[in-house]
Amino acid sequence: MVRKVALGLAVLVLAGAGDLPARAEPGRPPALEVVGGKIAGSGRFPWVVRLSMGCGGTLVAPRVVLTAGHCVGPTGPNDRITVTAGDPDLDSRTAIAVASVEVHRSPDFVTETEGDDWAVVRLERELSLPTLPLTPDDVDEGTFTVMGWGQTREAAPQQERRLHYAAVPTIPDEECAAAYRAAGVELVRDESICAGRHGVDTCQGDSGGPMVRRDRAGRWVQVGIVSWGLGCARDGYFGVYTQISKFRTDIQDAVRRLS
Ligand code: ARG
C-alpha cells in the first residue's frame, strides 16, 4: 500500500542512520528500472490483479484474491476494494473491475516487517480468468519472476498503467538478515524469501503482488507475496517476500472459506 509504505520506508531510513546511500555510488549504474523495465504483454500473467488501494494481488480461486496483509484492513466485511483484472494495461477497455465483499487477513499479522503478511479478499462475483496455484512444495531458492504496477524508481512516487515484471535471484536468509539487522530491522527468516539485485527489485505499489516460478510441467506457481524492502533495488538490500510454503495450509483454508 503506497501511503503506508512511504511511512514504513521513512522509519527504516531513520533506523539506518545515514549509512544508506540514496543513490548509487559513483561508477556504479544508478538503480533506475526497479521492476527490471519489462512491460508484460496481454495474457502472459492472466491471474495478476491490481487492488484500488495501490497494491497487487493474484486470483487464486475464481472469487478470491491473495494479497499482502498490510494492503488491507482487518478481517471482516469489506466493500471498499476495487479489483482490476484481466488486462496488464489498467486503462484497457478489456480490463474488468469488481468489488470486494470480505477480507480475511492473517490472524497473526501485525506489520509487514514482522511476518504473516498475507490476506485473501472475496470478490462480489466469480471471474472467468485463470487462477494461480500456490507452490505445492518448499522450493524457495532460485530465480523467480516478480511483477506489479508499482514504482519503477525508488525516488519517483508514481504508479504504472502497465504491468512490469522482472526476474530476481533469491538471496540466502543469513545475508539478507545481516543487511537488515545493520539497518535496525530483524528479518523473520522462516516466513520470508529475500530476492533481488542491484537495479532489479519490486517497489512501492507492488506489495501484495506475486513472486512466481514455473513448475516441472511449465505452469506458474506462486512462491511469494511482495511485502517490504529498504528503498528499492539498492545495492546490498533486497526485496522481502512472504514465503507461501510456510503459510500454504492457512492460506488454502482461508481461500476455501471465502470461495
Ligand atoms: N511494501 C511495498 C508496497 O506496499 C512493497 C515494497 C517492496 N520493496 C522492495 N524493495 N522490494 O508496495
mmCIF file of C-alpha atoms and ligand atoms in Angstrom:
data_model
loop_
_atom_site.group_PDB
_atom_site.id
_atom_site.type_symbol
_atom_site.label_atom_id
_atom_site.label_comp_id
_atom_site.label_asym_id
_atom_site.label_seq_id
_atom_site.Cartn_x
_atom_site.Cartn_y
_atom_site.Cartn_z
ATOM 1 C CA MET A 1 0.000 0.000 0.000
ATOM 2 C CA VAL A 2 1.562 3.203 -1.114
ATOM 3 C CA ARG A 3 0.747 5.502 1.795
ATOM 4 C CA LYS A 4 1.637 3.021 4.489
ATOM 5 C CA VAL A 5 4.835 2.060 2.800
ATOM 6 C CA ALA A 6 6.072 5.601 2.481
ATOM 7 C CA LEU A 7 5.737 5.666 6.248
ATOM 8 C CA GLY A 8 7.462 2.333 6.770
ATOM 9 C CA LEU A 9 10.209 3.458 4.460
ATOM 10 C CA ALA A 10 10.796 6.623 6.471
ATOM 11 C CA VAL A 11 11.080 4.534 9.627
ATOM 12 C CA LEU A 12 13.576 2.205 8.006
ATOM 13 C CA VAL A 13 15.658 5.018 6.625
ATOM 14 C CA LEU A 14 15.809 6.639 10.050
ATOM 15 C CA ALA A 15 16.761 3.330 11.605
ATOM 16 C CA GLY A 16 19.577 3.077 9.103
ATOM 17 C CA ALA A 17 21.135 6.289 10.421
ATOM 18 C CA GLY A 18 22.879 7.788 7.482
ATOM 19 C CA ASP A 19 24.849 4.914 6.028
ATOM 20 C CA LEU A 20 22.209 4.157 3.414
ATOM 21 C CA PRO A 21 23.036 5.766 0.109
ATOM 22 C CA ALA A 22 20.007 7.234 -1.632
ATOM 23 C CA ARG A 23 21.884 6.989 -4.911
ATOM 24 C CA ALA A 24 24.233 4.501 -6.438
ATOM 25 C CA GLU A 25 27.891 5.031 -5.672
ATOM 26 C CA PRO A 26 29.991 6.824 -8.274
ATOM 27 C CA GLY A 27 30.960 4.495 -11.071
ATOM 28 C CA ARG A 28 28.031 2.189 -10.479
ATOM 29 C CA PRO A 29 24.876 2.393 -12.530
ATOM 30 C CA PRO A 30 22.011 4.087 -10.682
ATOM 31 C CA ALA A 31 19.060 1.917 -9.749
ATOM 32 C CA LEU A 32 16.702 3.013 -12.459
ATOM 33 C CA GLU A 33 14.316 0.373 -13.687
ATOM 34 C CA VAL A 34 13.214 -1.218 -10.470
ATOM 35 C CA VAL A 35 10.982 -3.923 -11.749
ATOM 36 C CA GLY A 36 13.540 -4.609 -14.408
ATOM 37 C CA GLY A 37 11.941 -2.435 -17.025
ATOM 38 C CA LYS A 38 9.956 -5.036 -18.911
ATOM 39 C CA ILE A 39 6.330 -4.423 -19.784
ATOM 40 C CA ALA A 40 4.141 -7.525 -19.722
ATOM 41 C CA GLY A 41 2.058 -8.241 -22.789
ATOM 42 C CA SER A 42 -1.550 -9.319 -22.604
ATOM 43 C CA GLY A 43 -2.104 -12.916 -21.485
ATOM 44 C CA ARG A 44 1.345 -13.563 -20.045
ATOM 45 C CA PHE A 45 0.245 -13.374 -16.397
ATOM 46 C CA PRO A 46 -3.568 -13.686 -16.654
ATOM 47 C CA TRP A 47 -4.106 -14.159 -12.902
ATOM 48 C CA VAL A 48 -2.390 -10.998 -11.635
ATOM 49 C CA VAL A 49 -4.703 -8.198 -10.441
ATOM 50 C CA ARG A 50 -4.481 -4.618 -9.215
ATOM 51 C CA LEU A 51 -6.153 -3.506 -5.973
ATOM 52 C CA SER A 52 -7.521 0.026 -5.668
ATOM 53 C CA MET A 53 -5.563 0.959 -2.533
ATOM 54 C CA GLY A 54 -2.407 0.661 -4.630
ATOM 55 C CA CYS A 55 -1.362 -2.970 -4.283
ATOM 56 C CA GLY A 56 -1.120 -6.080 -6.413
ATOM 57 C CA GLY A 57 -2.738 -9.468 -5.916
ATOM 58 C CA THR A 58 -3.448 -12.776 -7.592
ATOM 59 C CA LEU A 59 -6.621 -14.617 -8.457
ATOM 60 C CA VAL A 60 -6.169 -17.877 -6.521
ATOM 61 C CA ALA A 61 -9.804 -19.026 -6.864
ATOM 62 C CA PRO A 62 -12.494 -17.675 -9.227
ATOM 63 C CA ARG A 63 -13.800 -15.442 -6.449
ATOM 64 C CA VAL A 64 -10.744 -14.963 -4.220
ATOM 65 C CA VAL A 65 -7.675 -12.734 -4.461
ATOM 66 C CA LEU A 66 -4.469 -13.300 -2.475
ATOM 67 C CA THR A 67 -2.572 -10.154 -1.451
ATOM 68 C CA ALA A 68 -0.394 -8.820 1.367
ATOM 69 C CA GLY A 69 -1.808 -8.372 4.879
ATOM 70 C CA HIS A 70 -0.519 -4.790 5.030
ATOM 71 C CA CYS A 71 -2.561 -3.901 1.937
ATOM 72 C CA VAL A 72 -5.941 -4.475 3.588
ATOM 73 C CA GLY A 73 -7.795 -3.717 6.787
ATOM 74 C CA PRO A 74 -8.778 -6.258 9.428
ATOM 75 C CA THR A 75 -10.759 -9.425 8.812
ATOM 76 C CA GLY A 76 -14.457 -8.846 8.181
ATOM 77 C CA PRO A 77 -16.913 -7.461 5.642
ATOM 78 C CA ASN A 78 -15.192 -5.028 3.271
ATOM 79 C CA ASP A 79 -16.728 -3.492 0.138
ATOM 80 C CA ARG A 80 -14.125 -0.741 -0.269
ATOM 81 C CA ILE A 81 -11.608 -2.525 -2.524
ATOM 82 C CA THR A 82 -11.951 -2.479 -6.289
ATOM 83 C CA VAL A 83 -10.040 -5.204 -8.072
ATOM 84 C CA THR A 84 -8.976 -4.632 -11.677
ATOM 85 C CA ALA A 85 -8.348 -7.876 -13.557
ATOM 86 C CA GLY A 86 -7.950 -9.434 -16.963
ATOM 87 C CA ASP A 87 -5.545 -6.996 -18.609
ATOM 88 C CA PRO A 88 -1.981 -5.849 -17.838
ATOM 89 C CA ASP A 89 -2.981 -2.378 -19.065
ATOM 90 C CA LEU A 90 -5.213 -0.948 -16.338
ATOM 91 C CA ASP A 91 -6.779 1.530 -18.767
ATOM 92 C CA SER A 92 -7.622 -1.093 -21.351
ATOM 93 C CA ARG A 93 -11.276 -1.458 -22.268
ATOM 94 C CA THR A 94 -10.996 -5.196 -21.672
ATOM 95 C CA ALA A 95 -9.944 -4.719 -18.020
ATOM 96 C CA ILE A 96 -12.631 -5.895 -15.589
ATOM 97 C CA ALA A 97 -13.430 -4.055 -12.337
ATOM 98 C CA VAL A 98 -15.008 -5.968 -9.496
ATOM 99 C CA ALA A 99 -15.695 -5.004 -5.873
ATOM 100 C CA SER A 100 -14.637 -6.829 -2.722
ATOM 101 C CA VAL A 101 -17.162 -8.124 -0.201
ATOM 102 C CA GLU A 102 -14.986 -9.576 2.544
ATOM 103 C CA VAL A 103 -11.387 -9.717 3.762
ATOM 104 C CA HIS A 104 -9.585 -12.376 5.743
ATOM 105 C CA ARG A 105 -6.205 -11.196 6.996
ATOM 106 C CA SER A 106 -3.728 -13.494 8.701
ATOM 107 C CA PRO A 107 -4.737 -13.508 12.382
ATOM 108 C CA ASP A 108 -1.049 -13.127 13.273
ATOM 109 C CA PHE A 109 -0.398 -10.093 11.080
ATOM 110 C CA VAL A 110 0.917 -7.013 12.909
ATOM 111 C CA THR A 111 3.159 -5.105 10.461
ATOM 112 C CA GLU A 112 4.837 -6.228 7.258
ATOM 113 C CA THR A 113 8.325 -6.494 8.749
ATOM 114 C CA GLU A 114 7.029 -8.832 11.476
ATOM 115 C CA GLY A 115 5.889 -11.545 9.057
ATOM 116 C CA ASP A 116 2.479 -13.140 8.435
ATOM 117 C CA ASP A 117 1.992 -10.630 5.644
ATOM 118 C CA TRP A 118 -0.859 -12.237 3.709
ATOM 119 C CA ALA A 119 -4.600 -11.765 3.264
ATOM 120 C CA VAL A 120 -7.357 -13.025 0.989
ATOM 121 C CA VAL A 121 -10.205 -10.973 -0.445
ATOM 122 C CA ARG A 122 -13.595 -12.329 -1.520
ATOM 123 C CA LEU A 123 -14.993 -10.701 -4.652
ATOM 124 C CA GLU A 124 -18.618 -9.848 -5.320
ATOM 125 C CA ARG A 125 -18.649 -12.385 -8.145
ATOM 126 C CA GLU A 126 -16.553 -15.062 -9.826
ATOM 127 C CA LEU A 127 -14.190 -14.066 -12.614
ATOM 128 C CA SER A 128 -13.703 -16.365 -15.573
ATOM 129 C CA LEU A 129 -9.946 -15.968 -15.645
ATOM 130 C CA PRO A 130 -7.148 -18.466 -14.992
ATOM 131 C CA THR A 131 -6.242 -18.887 -11.323
ATOM 132 C CA LEU A 132 -2.706 -19.183 -9.924
ATOM 133 C CA PRO A 133 -1.909 -22.218 -7.739
ATOM 134 C CA LEU A 134 0.182 -21.857 -4.587
ATOM 135 C CA THR A 135 3.512 -23.653 -4.739
ATOM 136 C CA PRO A 136 2.910 -27.313 -3.867
ATOM 137 C CA ASP A 137 6.435 -27.758 -2.479
ATOM 138 C CA ASP A 138 9.107 -25.924 -0.494
ATOM 139 C CA VAL A 139 11.274 -24.743 -3.378
ATOM 140 C CA ASP A 140 12.227 -21.319 -2.050
ATOM 141 C CA GLU A 141 15.517 -20.761 -3.863
ATOM 142 C CA GLY A 142 16.284 -19.910 -7.435
ATOM 143 C CA THR A 143 15.445 -17.173 -9.862
ATOM 144 C CA PHE A 144 11.829 -16.118 -9.624
ATOM 145 C CA THR A 145 9.590 -13.717 -11.517
ATOM 146 C CA VAL A 146 8.048 -10.715 -9.746
ATOM 147 C CA MET A 147 5.617 -8.145 -11.100
ATOM 148 C CA GLY A 148 3.410 -5.183 -10.390
ATOM 149 C CA TRP A 149 2.146 -1.745 -11.319
ATOM 150 C CA GLY A 150 4.286 -0.051 -8.668
ATOM 151 C CA GLN A 151 7.075 2.472 -8.936
ATOM 152 C CA THR A 152 9.818 1.851 -11.471
ATOM 153 C CA ARG A 153 12.192 4.026 -9.424
ATOM 154 C CA GLU A 154 12.581 4.468 -5.692
ATOM 155 C CA ALA A 155 12.601 8.252 -5.978
ATOM 156 C CA ALA A 156 9.618 8.582 -8.335
ATOM 157 C CA PRO A 157 6.356 8.105 -6.425
ATOM 158 C CA GLN A 158 4.318 7.222 -9.448
ATOM 159 C CA GLN A 159 2.369 4.105 -10.299
ATOM 160 C CA GLU A 160 2.404 2.480 -13.705
ATOM 161 C CA ARG A 161 -0.505 1.962 -16.046
ATOM 162 C CA ARG A 162 1.127 -1.167 -17.486
ATOM 163 C CA LEU A 163 2.238 -4.253 -15.614
ATOM 164 C CA HIS A 164 6.025 -4.576 -15.248
ATOM 165 C CA TYR A 165 7.876 -7.789 -14.457
ATOM 166 C CA ALA A 166 11.430 -8.896 -13.738
ATOM 167 C CA ALA A 167 13.465 -11.968 -12.827
ATOM 168 C CA VAL A 168 15.173 -11.812 -9.430
ATOM 169 C CA PRO A 169 17.616 -14.223 -7.782
ATOM 170 C CA THR A 170 16.897 -15.271 -4.206
ATOM 171 C CA ILE A 171 19.384 -14.278 -1.509
ATOM 172 C CA PRO A 172 20.316 -16.540 1.426
ATOM 173 C CA ASP A 173 18.365 -15.606 4.566
ATOM 174 C CA GLU A 174 21.603 -15.048 6.516
ATOM 175 C CA GLU A 175 22.895 -12.466 4.050
ATOM 176 C CA CYS A 176 19.552 -10.679 3.863
ATOM 177 C CA ALA A 177 19.100 -10.738 7.637
ATOM 178 C CA ALA A 178 22.613 -9.337 8.180
ATOM 179 C CA ALA A 179 21.939 -6.423 5.831
ATOM 180 C CA TYR A 180 18.649 -5.578 7.506
ATOM 181 C CA ARG A 181 19.995 -6.052 11.006
ATOM 182 C CA ALA A 182 22.556 -3.350 10.237
ATOM 183 C CA ALA A 183 19.604 -1.138 9.271
ATOM 184 C CA GLY A 184 17.785 -1.935 12.516
ATOM 185 C CA VAL A 185 15.230 -4.470 11.258
ATOM 186 C CA GLU A 186 15.125 -8.119 12.285
ATOM 187 C CA LEU A 187 14.149 -10.315 9.318
ATOM 188 C CA VAL A 188 11.614 -13.053 10.139
ATOM 189 C CA ARG A 189 13.662 -15.657 8.316
ATOM 190 C CA ASP A 190 11.383 -18.666 8.246
ATOM 191 C CA GLU A 191 8.500 -16.600 6.865
ATOM 192 C CA SER A 192 10.424 -14.621 4.262
ATOM 193 C CA ILE A 193 12.139 -15.029 0.935
ATOM 194 C CA CYS A 194 14.648 -12.307 0.041
ATOM 195 C CA ALA A 195 15.327 -11.641 -3.614
ATOM 196 C CA GLY A 196 16.640 -9.001 -5.957
ATOM 197 C CA ARG A 197 19.886 -7.478 -7.095
ATOM 198 C CA HIS A 198 21.259 -4.007 -7.542
ATOM 199 C CA GLY A 199 18.916 -2.354 -10.027
ATOM 200 C CA VAL A 200 16.238 -5.039 -10.089
ATOM 201 C CA ASP A 201 13.549 -5.232 -7.424
ATOM 202 C CA THR A 202 9.911 -4.625 -6.681
ATOM 203 C CA CYS A 203 8.998 -1.252 -5.208
ATOM 204 C CA GLN A 204 6.247 0.817 -3.581
ATOM 205 C CA GLY A 205 2.887 -0.185 -5.059
ATOM 206 C CA ASP A 206 3.952 -3.729 -5.906
ATOM 207 C CA SER A 207 3.021 -5.090 -2.487
ATOM 208 C CA GLY A 208 0.592 -7.957 -2.492
ATOM 209 C CA GLY A 209 1.635 -8.978 -5.988
ATOM 210 C CA PRO A 210 3.158 -12.348 -6.733
ATOM 211 C CA MET A 211 6.582 -13.908 -6.886
ATOM 212 C CA VAL A 212 6.210 -16.914 -9.202
ATOM 213 C CA ARG A 213 8.168 -19.735 -10.782
ATOM 214 C CA ARG A 214 7.373 -22.414 -13.321
ATOM 215 C CA ASP A 215 6.877 -25.966 -12.057
ATOM 216 C CA ARG A 216 8.246 -29.011 -13.882
ATOM 217 C CA ALA A 217 5.270 -29.023 -16.224
ATOM 218 C CA GLY A 218 5.887 -25.377 -17.090
ATOM 219 C CA ARG A 219 2.931 -23.995 -15.154
ATOM 220 C CA TRP A 220 3.324 -20.893 -12.996
ATOM 221 C CA VAL A 221 3.022 -21.408 -9.245
ATOM 222 C CA GLN A 222 3.148 -18.683 -6.579
ATOM 223 C CA VAL A 223 6.066 -18.853 -4.153
ATOM 224 C CA GLY A 224 5.917 -15.384 -2.606
ATOM 225 C CA ILE A 225 3.969 -12.177 -1.982
ATOM 226 C CA VAL A 226 5.648 -8.761 -2.317
ATOM 227 C CA SER A 227 5.967 -7.486 1.247
ATOM 228 C CA TRP A 228 8.655 -4.879 2.015
ATOM 229 C CA GLY A 229 12.184 -3.615 1.430
ATOM 230 C CA LEU A 230 14.520 -0.775 2.326
ATOM 231 C CA GLY A 231 14.117 1.578 -0.588
ATOM 232 C CA CYS A 232 14.092 -0.251 -3.913
ATOM 233 C CA ALA A 233 16.817 -2.068 -5.832
ATOM 234 C CA ARG A 234 19.586 -0.684 -3.612
ATOM 235 C CA ASP A 235 22.974 -2.290 -3.602
ATOM 236 C CA GLY A 236 23.137 -4.681 -0.627
ATOM 237 C CA TYR A 237 19.416 -4.618 0.239
ATOM 238 C CA PHE A 238 16.794 -6.951 -1.116
ATOM 239 C CA GLY A 239 13.072 -7.234 -1.586
ATOM 240 C CA VAL A 240 11.338 -9.277 1.104
ATOM 241 C CA TYR A 241 8.523 -11.624 0.104
ATOM 242 C CA THR A 242 6.076 -13.587 2.226
ATOM 243 C CA GLN A 243 7.113 -17.229 1.948
ATOM 244 C CA ILE A 244 3.997 -19.006 0.680
ATOM 245 C CA SER A 245 5.274 -22.509 1.536
ATOM 246 C CA LYS A 246 5.208 -21.519 5.192
ATOM 247 C CA PHE A 247 1.551 -20.436 5.085
ATOM 248 C CA ARG A 248 0.196 -22.766 2.404
ATOM 249 C CA THR A 249 -2.318 -24.613 4.605
ATOM 250 C CA ASP A 250 -3.558 -21.448 6.335
ATOM 251 C CA ILE A 251 -3.986 -19.649 3.023
ATOM 252 C CA GLN A 252 -5.724 -22.638 1.434
ATOM 253 C CA ASP A 253 -8.161 -22.861 4.360
ATOM 254 C CA ALA A 254 -8.926 -19.150 4.092
ATOM 255 C CA VAL A 255 -9.430 -19.405 0.325
ATOM 256 C CA ARG A 256 -11.818 -22.304 0.791
ATOM 257 C CA ARG A 257 -13.835 -20.360 3.339
ATOM 258 C CA LEU A 258 -14.133 -17.309 1.080
ATOM 259 C CA SER A 259 -14.834 -19.232 -2.151
HETATM 260 N N1 ARG B 1 5.672 -2.574 0.821
HETATM 261 C C1 ARG B 1 5.691 -2.188 -0.553
HETATM 262 C C2 ARG B 1 4.299 -1.871 -1.063
HETATM 263 O O1 ARG B 1 3.432 -1.656 -0.253
HETATM 264 C C3 ARG B 1 6.483 -3.089 -1.411
HETATM 265 C C4 ARG B 1 7.897 -2.804 -1.206
HETATM 266 C C5 ARG B 1 8.770 -3.741 -1.886
HETATM 267 N N2 ARG B 1 10.066 -3.183 -1.777
HETATM 268 C C6 ARG B 1 11.144 -3.725 -2.265
HETATM 269 N N3 ARG B 1 12.265 -3.085 -2.169
HETATM 270 N N4 ARG B 1 11.095 -4.910 -2.832
HETATM 271 O O2 ARG B 1 4.069 -1.673 -2.222
#
